[in-house]
Amino acid sequence: TKTKLDHLPEFLRKAFRLTEDLMAKEESYYFREPVDRNMYPDYYMVIPNPMDLTTIQKKILDQKYASVDELATDFNLIYANCT
């Protein structure tokens, strides 16, 4: 049975599964979806480069990452935005 991940390079399949694992954790709640601009309009003035796990998943499925380093940059951005 084919899945939406079958056509992806191995590193992207593994990364997608990692995002699924992270999203299953209670602690990931605030990092799962983009911050709602209507609820928190100032967020985008404070955080100029927002990133979240759903956006990473979309970029994986759209094959926007050419390398592990590009993918790691977005994961690191999530961390940098909350420190």
PDB file of N, CA and C in Angstrom:
ATOM      1  N   THR A   1       0.842  -1.186   0.000  1.00  0.00           N
ATOM      2  CA  THR A   1       0.000   0.000   0.000  1.00  0.00           C
ATOM      3  C   THR A   1       0.886   1.247   0.000  1.00  0.00           C
ATOM      4  N   LYS A   2       0.644   2.138  -0.956  1.00  0.00           N
ATOM      5  CA  LYS A   2       1.417   3.377  -1.039  1.00  0.00           C
ATOM      6  C   LYS A   2       0.899   4.385  -0.025  1.00  0.00           C
ATOM      7  N   THR A   3       1.816   5.146   0.520  1.00  0.00           N
ATOM      8  CA  THR A   3       1.440   6.218   1.440  1.00  0.00           C
ATOM      9  C   THR A   3       1.918   7.538   0.869  1.00  0.00           C
ATOM     10  N   LYS A   4       1.524   8.638   1.507  1.00  0.00           N
ATOM     11  CA  LYS A   4       1.942   9.967   1.051  1.00  0.00           C
ATOM     12  C   LYS A   4       3.441  10.187   1.219  1.00  0.00           C
ATOM     13  N   LEU A   5       4.107   9.278   1.940  1.00  0.00           N
ATOM     14  CA  LEU A   5       5.542   9.431   2.182  1.00  0.00           C
ATOM     15  C   LEU A   5       6.405   8.620   1.219  1.00  0.00           C
ATOM     16  N   ASP A   6       5.818   7.681   0.503  1.00  0.00           N
ATOM     17  CA  ASP A   6       6.600   6.749  -0.314  1.00  0.00           C
ATOM     18  C   ASP A   6       7.486   7.420  -1.353  1.00  0.00           C
ATOM     19  N   HIS A   7       7.041   8.528  -1.892  1.00  0.00           N
ATOM     20  CA  HIS A   7       7.799   9.196  -2.955  1.00  0.00           C
ATOM     21  C   HIS A   7       8.942  10.074  -2.423  1.00  0.00           C
ATOM     22  N   LEU A   8       9.013  10.222  -1.108  1.00  0.00           N
ATOM     23  CA  LEU A   8      10.003  11.118  -0.505  1.00  0.00           C
ATOM     24  C   LEU A   8      11.341  10.419  -0.304  1.00  0.00           C
ATOM     25  N   PRO A   9      12.430  11.208  -0.338  1.00  0.00           N
ATOM     26  CA  PRO A   9      13.727  10.648   0.051  1.00  0.00           C
ATOM     27  C   PRO A   9      13.666  10.149   1.501  1.00  0.00           C
ATOM     28  N   GLU A  10      14.509   9.204   1.816  1.00  0.00           N
ATOM     29  CA  GLU A  10      14.513   8.572   3.141  1.00  0.00           C
ATOM     30  C   GLU A  10      14.625   9.591   4.277  1.00  0.00           C
ATOM     31  N   PHE A  11      15.500  10.595   4.126  1.00  0.00           N
ATOM     32  CA  PHE A  11      15.676  11.556   5.231  1.00  0.00           C
ATOM     33  C   PHE A  11      14.385  12.342   5.485  1.00  0.00           C
ATOM     34  N   LEU A  12      13.600  12.593   4.440  1.00  0.00           N
ATOM     35  CA  LEU A  12      12.339  13.300   4.630  1.00  0.00           C
ATOM     36  C   LEU A  12      11.271  12.391   5.237  1.00  0.00           C
ATOM     37  N   ARG A  13      11.260  11.121   4.873  1.00  0.00           N
ATOM     38  CA  ARG A  13      10.325  10.181   5.500  1.00  0.00           C
ATOM     39  C   ARG A  13      10.596  10.082   6.994  1.00  0.00           C
ATOM     40  N   LYS A  14      11.872   9.961   7.348  1.00  0.00           N
ATOM     41  CA  LYS A  14      12.237   9.880   8.771  1.00  0.00           C
ATOM     42  C   LYS A  14      11.889  11.173   9.503  1.00  0.00           C
ATOM     43  N   ALA A  15      12.117  12.298   8.849  1.00  0.00           N
ATOM     44  CA  ALA A  15      11.815  13.588   9.467  1.00  0.00           C
ATOM     45  C   ALA A  15      10.313  13.741   9.683  1.00  0.00           C
ATOM     46  N   PHE A  16       9.509  13.296   8.724  1.00  0.00           N
ATOM     47  CA  PHE A  16       8.062  13.384   8.884  1.00  0.00           C
ATOM     48  C   PHE A  16       7.611  12.538  10.069  1.00  0.00           C
ATOM     49  N   ARG A  17       8.142  11.350  10.175  1.00  0.00           N
ATOM     50  CA  ARG A  17       7.788  10.488  11.317  1.00  0.00           C
ATOM     51  C   ARG A  17       8.234  11.121  12.635  1.00  0.00           C
ATOM     52  N   LEU A  18       9.374  11.788  12.626  1.00  0.00           N
ATOM     53  CA  LEU A  18       9.838  12.499  13.820  1.00  0.00           C
ATOM     54  C   LEU A  18       8.846  13.586  14.208  1.00  0.00           C
ATOM     55  N   THR A  19       8.363  14.349  13.223  1.00  0.00           N
ATOM     56  CA  THR A  19       7.385  15.391  13.550  1.00  0.00           C
ATOM     57  C   THR A  19       6.105  14.778  14.113  1.00  0.00           C
ATOM     58  N   GLU A  20       5.689  13.642  13.576  1.00  0.00           N
ATOM     59  CA  GLU A  20       4.509  12.958  14.120  1.00  0.00           C
ATOM     60  C   GLU A  20       4.740  12.539  15.566  1.00  0.00           C
ATOM     61  N   ASP A  21       5.916  11.992  15.839  1.00  0.00           N
ATOM     62  CA  ASP A  21       6.250  11.584  17.210  1.00  0.00           C
ATOM     63  C   ASP A  21       6.256  12.784  18.152  1.00  0.00           C
ATOM     64  N   LEU A  22       6.840  13.889  17.693  1.00  0.00           N
ATOM     65  CA  LEU A  22       6.890  15.092  18.522  1.00  0.00           C
ATOM     66  C   LEU A  22       5.494  15.642  18.769  1.00  0.00           C
ATOM     67  N   MET A  23       4.663  15.649  17.743  1.00  0.00           N
ATOM     68  CA  MET A  23       3.313  16.192  17.877  1.00  0.00           C
ATOM     69  C   MET A  23       2.443  15.337  18.804  1.00  0.00           C
ATOM     70  N   ALA A  24       2.791  14.096  18.970  1.00  0.00           N
ATOM     71  CA  ALA A  24       2.046  13.211  19.870  1.00  0.00           C
ATOM     72  C   ALA A  24       2.363  13.495  21.337  1.00  0.00           C
ATOM     73  N   LYS A  25       3.435  14.201  21.587  1.00  0.00           N
ATOM     74  CA  LYS A  25       3.836  14.527  22.958  1.00  0.00           C
ATOM     75  C   LYS A  25       3.060  15.747  23.451  1.00  0.00           C
ATOM     76  N   GLU A  26       2.586  15.658  24.673  1.00  0.00           N
ATOM     77  CA  GLU A  26       1.840  16.767  25.265  1.00  0.00           C
ATOM     78  C   GLU A  26       2.662  18.064  25.263  1.00  0.00           C
ATOM     79  N   GLU A  27       3.951  17.941  25.493  1.00  0.00           N
ATOM     80  CA  GLU A  27       4.818  19.119  25.593  1.00  0.00           C
ATOM     81  C   GLU A  27       4.936  19.902  24.291  1.00  0.00           C
ATOM     82  N   SER A  28       4.534  19.313  23.182  1.00  0.00           N
ATOM     83  CA  SER A  28       4.670  19.992  21.892  1.00  0.00           C
ATOM     84  C   SER A  28       3.480  20.889  21.561  1.00  0.00           C
ATOM     85  N   TYR A  29       2.523  20.970  22.436  1.00  0.00           N
ATOM     86  CA  TYR A  29       1.266  21.667  22.157  1.00  0.00           C
ATOM     87  C   TYR A  29       1.480  23.032  21.496  1.00  0.00           C
ATOM     88  N   TYR A  30       2.347  23.855  22.044  1.00  0.00           N
ATOM     89  CA  TYR A  30       2.539  25.221  21.558  1.00  0.00           C
ATOM     90  C   TYR A  30       3.333  25.287  20.257  1.00  0.00           C
ATOM     91  N   PHE A  31       3.873  24.174  19.833  1.00  0.00           N
ATOM     92  CA  PHE A  31       4.732  24.159  18.646  1.00  0.00           C
ATOM     93  C   PHE A  31       4.103  23.407  17.474  1.00  0.00           C
ATOM     94  N   ARG A  32       2.873  22.972  17.630  1.00  0.00           N
ATOM     95  CA  ARG A  32       2.223  22.146  16.594  1.00  0.00           C
ATOM     96  C   ARG A  32       1.716  22.945  15.407  1.00  0.00           C
ATOM     97  N   GLU A  33       1.135  24.098  15.659  1.00  0.00           N
ATOM     98  CA  GLU A  33       0.478  24.894  14.616  1.00  0.00           C
ATOM     99  C   GLU A  33       1.061  26.308  14.598  1.00  0.00           C
ATOM    100  N   PRO A  34       0.920  26.996  13.456  1.00  0.00           N
ATOM    101  CA  PRO A  34       1.339  28.408  13.440  1.00  0.00           C
ATOM    102  C   PRO A  34       0.552  29.211  14.475  1.00  0.00           C
ATOM    103  N   VAL A  35       1.177  30.225  15.016  1.00  0.00           N
ATOM    104  CA  VAL A  35       0.503  31.101  15.973  1.00  0.00           C
ATOM    105  C   VAL A  35      -0.562  31.893  15.217  1.00  0.00           C
ATOM    106  N   ASP A  36      -1.751  31.945  15.783  1.00  0.00           N
ATOM    107  CA  ASP A  36      -2.872  32.645  15.169  1.00  0.00           C
ATOM    108  C   ASP A  36      -2.628  34.154  15.207  1.00  0.00           C
ATOM    109  N   ARG A  37      -2.504  34.752  14.038  1.00  0.00           N
ATOM    110  CA  ARG A  37      -2.213  36.183  13.915  1.00  0.00           C
ATOM    111  C   ARG A  37      -3.342  37.038  14.503  1.00  0.00           C
ATOM    112  N   ASN A  38      -4.579  36.551  14.413  1.00  0.00           N
ATOM    113  CA  ASN A  38      -5.709  37.316  14.953  1.00  0.00           C
ATOM    114  C   ASN A  38      -5.728  37.297  16.476  1.00  0.00           C
ATOM    115  N   MET A  39      -5.350  36.168  17.063  1.00  0.00           N
ATOM    116  CA  MET A  39      -5.345  36.063  18.528  1.00  0.00           C
ATOM    117  C   MET A  39      -4.128  36.750  19.148  1.00  0.00           C
ATOM    118  N   TYR A  40      -2.991  36.701  18.433  1.00  0.00           N
ATOM    119  CA  TYR A  40      -1.733  37.244  18.971  1.00  0.00           C
ATOM    120  C   TYR A  40      -1.060  38.118  17.920  1.00  0.00           C
ATOM    121  N   PRO A  41      -1.628  39.274  17.622  1.00  0.00           N
ATOM    122  CA  PRO A  41      -1.085  40.115  16.545  1.00  0.00           C
ATOM    123  C   PRO A  41       0.350  40.594  16.781  1.00  0.00           C
ATOM    124  N   ASP A  42       0.744  40.745  18.025  1.00  0.00           N
ATOM    125  CA  ASP A  42       2.100  41.225  18.319  1.00  0.00           C
ATOM    126  C   ASP A  42       3.164  40.145  18.137  1.00  0.00           C
ATOM    127  N   TYR A  43       2.754  38.899  18.114  1.00  0.00           N
ATOM    128  CA  TYR A  43       3.713  37.786  18.017  1.00  0.00           C
ATOM    129  C   TYR A  43       4.633  37.949  16.813  1.00  0.00           C
ATOM    130  N   TYR A  44       4.054  38.335  15.686  1.00  0.00           N
ATOM    131  CA  TYR A  44       4.835  38.412  14.455  1.00  0.00           C
ATOM    132  C   TYR A  44       5.744  39.641  14.409  1.00  0.00           C
ATOM    133  N   MET A  45       5.544  40.581  15.330  1.00  0.00           N
ATOM    134  CA  MET A  45       6.491  41.690  15.461  1.00  0.00           C
ATOM    135  C   MET A  45       7.671  41.267  16.327  1.00  0.00           C
ATOM    136  N   VAL A  46       7.414  40.403  17.294  1.00  0.00           N
ATOM    137  CA  VAL A  46       8.445  39.930  18.212  1.00  0.00           C
ATOM    138  C   VAL A  46       9.238  38.777  17.590  1.00  0.00           C
ATOM    139  N   ILE A  47       8.545  37.902  16.870  1.00  0.00           N
ATOM    140  CA  ILE A  47       9.163  36.729  16.242  1.00  0.00           C
ATOM    141  C   ILE A  47       9.086  36.904  14.724  1.00  0.00           C
ATOM    142  N   PRO A  48      10.143  37.407  14.106  1.00  0.00           N
ATOM    143  CA  PRO A  48      10.089  37.693  12.661  1.00  0.00           C
ATOM    144  C   PRO A  48      10.092  36.452  11.767  1.00  0.00           C
ATOM    145  N   ASN A  49      10.573  35.322  12.272  1.00  0.00           N
ATOM    146  CA  ASN A  49      10.654  34.091  11.480  1.00  0.00           C
ATOM    147  C   ASN A  49       9.997  32.937  12.237  1.00  0.00           C
ATOM    148  N   PRO A  50       8.662  32.942  12.322  1.00  0.00           N
ATOM    149  CA  PRO A  50       7.992  31.872  13.064  1.00  0.00           C
ATOM    150  C   PRO A  50       8.147  30.516  12.373  1.00  0.00           C
ATOM    151  N   MET A  51       8.091  29.457  13.173  1.00  0.00           N
ATOM    152  CA  MET A  51       8.164  28.093  12.631  1.00  0.00           C
ATOM    153  C   MET A  51       7.401  27.183  13.587  1.00  0.00           C
ATOM    154  N   ASP A  52       6.790  26.147  13.033  1.00  0.00           N
ATOM    155  CA  ASP A  52       6.028  25.187  13.827  1.00  0.00           C
ATOM    156  C   ASP A  52       6.099  23.829  13.144  1.00  0.00           C
ATOM    157  N   LEU A  53       5.645  22.801  13.842  1.00  0.00           N
ATOM    158  CA  LEU A  53       5.762  21.432  13.338  1.00  0.00           C
ATOM    159  C   LEU A  53       4.860  21.166  12.136  1.00  0.00           C
ATOM    160  N   THR A  54       3.679  21.765  12.099  1.00  0.00           N
ATOM    161  CA  THR A  54       2.796  21.579  10.949  1.00  0.00           C
ATOM    162  C   THR A  54       3.405  22.186   9.689  1.00  0.00           C
ATOM    163  N   THR A  55       4.023  23.334   9.826  1.00  0.00           N
ATOM    164  CA  THR A  55       4.689  23.964   8.677  1.00  0.00           C
ATOM    165  C   THR A  55       5.846  23.094   8.203  1.00  0.00           C
ATOM    166  N   ILE A  56       6.594  22.531   9.128  1.00  0.00           N
ATOM    167  CA  ILE A  56       7.678  21.622   8.748  1.00  0.00           C
ATOM    168  C   ILE A  56       7.113  20.413   8.009  1.00  0.00           C
ATOM    169  N   GLN A  57       6.027  19.853   8.504  1.00  0.00           N
ATOM    170  CA  GLN A  57       5.418  18.706   7.816  1.00  0.00           C
ATOM    171  C   GLN A  57       5.006  19.067   6.386  1.00  0.00           C
ATOM    172  N   LYS A  58       4.399  20.229   6.221  1.00  0.00           N
ATOM    173  CA  LYS A  58       3.983  20.665   4.878  1.00  0.00           C
ATOM    174  C   LYS A  58       5.197  20.812   3.969  1.00  0.00           C
ATOM    175  N   LYS A  59       6.255  21.415   4.503  1.00  0.00           N
ATOM    176  CA  LYS A  59       7.470  21.591   3.701  1.00  0.00           C
ATOM    177  C   LYS A  59       8.095  20.242   3.339  1.00  0.00           C
ATOM    178  N   ILE A  60       8.006  19.275   4.243  1.00  0.00           N
ATOM    179  CA  ILE A  60       8.510  17.928   3.950  1.00  0.00           C
ATOM    180  C   ILE A  60       7.711  17.325   2.797  1.00  0.00           C
ATOM    181  N   LEU A  61       6.389  17.356   2.902  1.00  0.00           N
ATOM    182  CA  LEU A  61       5.536  16.764   1.876  1.00  0.00           C
ATOM    183  C   LEU A  61       5.688  17.465   0.526  1.00  0.00           C
ATOM    184  N   ASP A  62       5.970  18.772   0.563  1.00  0.00           N
ATOM    185  CA  ASP A  62       6.184  19.542  -0.671  1.00  0.00           C
ATOM    186  C   ASP A  62       7.628  19.470  -1.156  1.00  0.00           C
ATOM    187  N   GLN A  63       8.448  18.692  -0.443  1.00  0.00           N
ATOM    188  CA  GLN A  63       9.866  18.495  -0.766  1.00  0.00           C
ATOM    189  C   GLN A  63      10.623  19.823  -0.877  1.00  0.00           C
ATOM    190  N   LYS A  64      10.394  20.681   0.099  1.00  0.00           N
ATOM    191  CA  LYS A  64      11.068  21.986   0.144  1.00  0.00           C
ATOM    192  C   LYS A  64      12.461  21.907   0.759  1.00  0.00           C
ATOM    193  N   TYR A  65      12.783  20.788   1.365  1.00  0.00           N
ATOM    194  CA  TYR A  65      14.099  20.609   1.982  1.00  0.00           C
ATOM    195  C   TYR A  65      14.989  19.799   1.047  1.00  0.00           C
ATOM    196  N   ALA A  66      16.105  20.397   0.661  1.00  0.00           N
ATOM    197  CA  ALA A  66      17.052  19.700  -0.209  1.00  0.00           C
ATOM    198  C   ALA A  66      18.096  18.935   0.595  1.00  0.00           C
ATOM    199  N   SER A  67      18.185  19.236   1.886  1.00  0.00           N
ATOM    200  CA  SER A  67      19.211  18.588   2.706  1.00  0.00           C
ATOM    201  C   SER A  67      18.748  18.502   4.158  1.00  0.00           C
ATOM    202  N   VAL A  68      19.439  17.669   4.901  1.00  0.00           N
ATOM    203  CA  VAL A  68      19.185  17.553   6.340  1.00  0.00           C
ATOM    204  C   VAL A  68      19.485  18.881   7.021  1.00  0.00           C
ATOM    205  N   ASP A  69      20.505  19.592   6.551  1.00  0.00           N
ATOM    206  CA  ASP A  69      20.851  20.880   7.153  1.00  0.00           C
ATOM    207  C   ASP A  69      19.712  21.893   7.038  1.00  0.00           C
ATOM    208  N   GLU A  70      19.047  21.929   5.885  1.00  0.00           N
ATOM    209  CA  GLU A  70      17.914  22.848   5.723  1.00  0.00           C
ATOM    210  C   GLU A  70      16.787  22.484   6.684  1.00  0.00           C
ATOM    211  N   LEU A  71      16.523  21.217   6.818  1.00  0.00           N
ATOM    212  CA  LEU A  71      15.508  20.738   7.742  1.00  0.00           C
ATOM    213  C   LEU A  71      15.879  21.089   9.178  1.00  0.00           C
ATOM    214  N   ALA A  72      17.121  20.854   9.536  1.00  0.00           N
ATOM    215  CA  ALA A  72      17.594  21.156  10.891  1.00  0.00           C
ATOM    216  C   ALA A  72      17.467  22.647  11.196  1.00  0.00           C
ATOM    217  N   THR A  73      17.651  23.484  10.199  1.00  0.00           N
ATOM    218  CA  THR A  73      17.518  24.927  10.395  1.00  0.00           C
ATOM    219  C   THR A  73      16.113  25.275  10.884  1.00  0.00           C
ATOM    220  N   ASP A  74      15.091  24.645  10.312  1.00  0.00           N
ATOM    221  CA  ASP A  74      13.727  24.934  10.756  1.00  0.00           C
ATOM    222  C   ASP A  74      13.443  24.367  12.145  1.00  0.00           C
ATOM    223  N   PHE A  75      13.944  23.187  12.443  1.00  0.00           N
ATOM    224  CA  PHE A  75      13.783  22.660  13.809  1.00  0.00           C
ATOM    225  C   PHE A  75      14.482  23.580  14.807  1.00  0.00           C
ATOM    226  N   ASN A  76      15.668  24.039  14.467  1.00  0.00           N
ATOM    227  CA  ASN A  76      16.399  24.952  15.348  1.00  0.00           C
ATOM    228  C   ASN A  76      15.677  26.279  15.498  1.00  0.00           C
ATOM    229  N   LEU A  77      14.978  26.707  14.442  1.00  0.00           N
ATOM    230  CA  LEU A  77      14.226  27.958  14.510  1.00  0.00           C
ATOM    231  C   LEU A  77      13.099  27.865  15.533  1.00  0.00           C
ATOM    232  N   ILE A  78      12.431  26.717  15.610  1.00  0.00           N
ATOM    233  CA  ILE A  78      11.401  26.544  16.631  1.00  0.00           C
ATOM    234  C   ILE A  78      12.009  26.769  18.017  1.00  0.00           C
ATOM    235  N   TYR A  79      13.147  26.154  18.252  1.00  0.00           N
ATOM    236  CA  TYR A  79      13.822  26.302  19.541  1.00  0.00           C
ATOM    237  C   TYR A  79      14.250  27.756  19.780  1.00  0.00           C
ATOM    238  N   ALA A  80      14.865  28.374  18.781  1.00  0.00           N
ATOM    239  CA  ALA A  80      15.362  29.752  18.929  1.00  0.00           C
ATOM    240  C   ALA A  80      14.216  30.717  19.201  1.00  0.00           C
ATOM    241  N   ASN A  81      13.073  30.471  18.620  1.00  0.00           N
ATOM    242  CA  ASN A  81      11.936  31.374  18.808  1.00  0.00           C
ATOM    243  C   ASN A  81      11.346  31.325  20.214  1.00  0.00           C
ATOM    244  N   CYS A  82      11.661  30.297  20.967  1.00  0.00           N
ATOM    245  CA  CYS A  82      11.093  30.223  22.325  1.00  0.00           C
ATOM    246  C   CYS A  82      12.154  30.443  23.401  1.00  0.00           C
ATOM    247  N   THR A  83      13.337  30.806  23.005  1.00  0.00           N
ATOM    248  CA  THR A  83      14.382  31.055  24.017  1.00  0.00           C
ATOM    249  C   THR A  83      14.708  32.529  24.105  1.00  0.00           C
TER     250      THR A  83
END
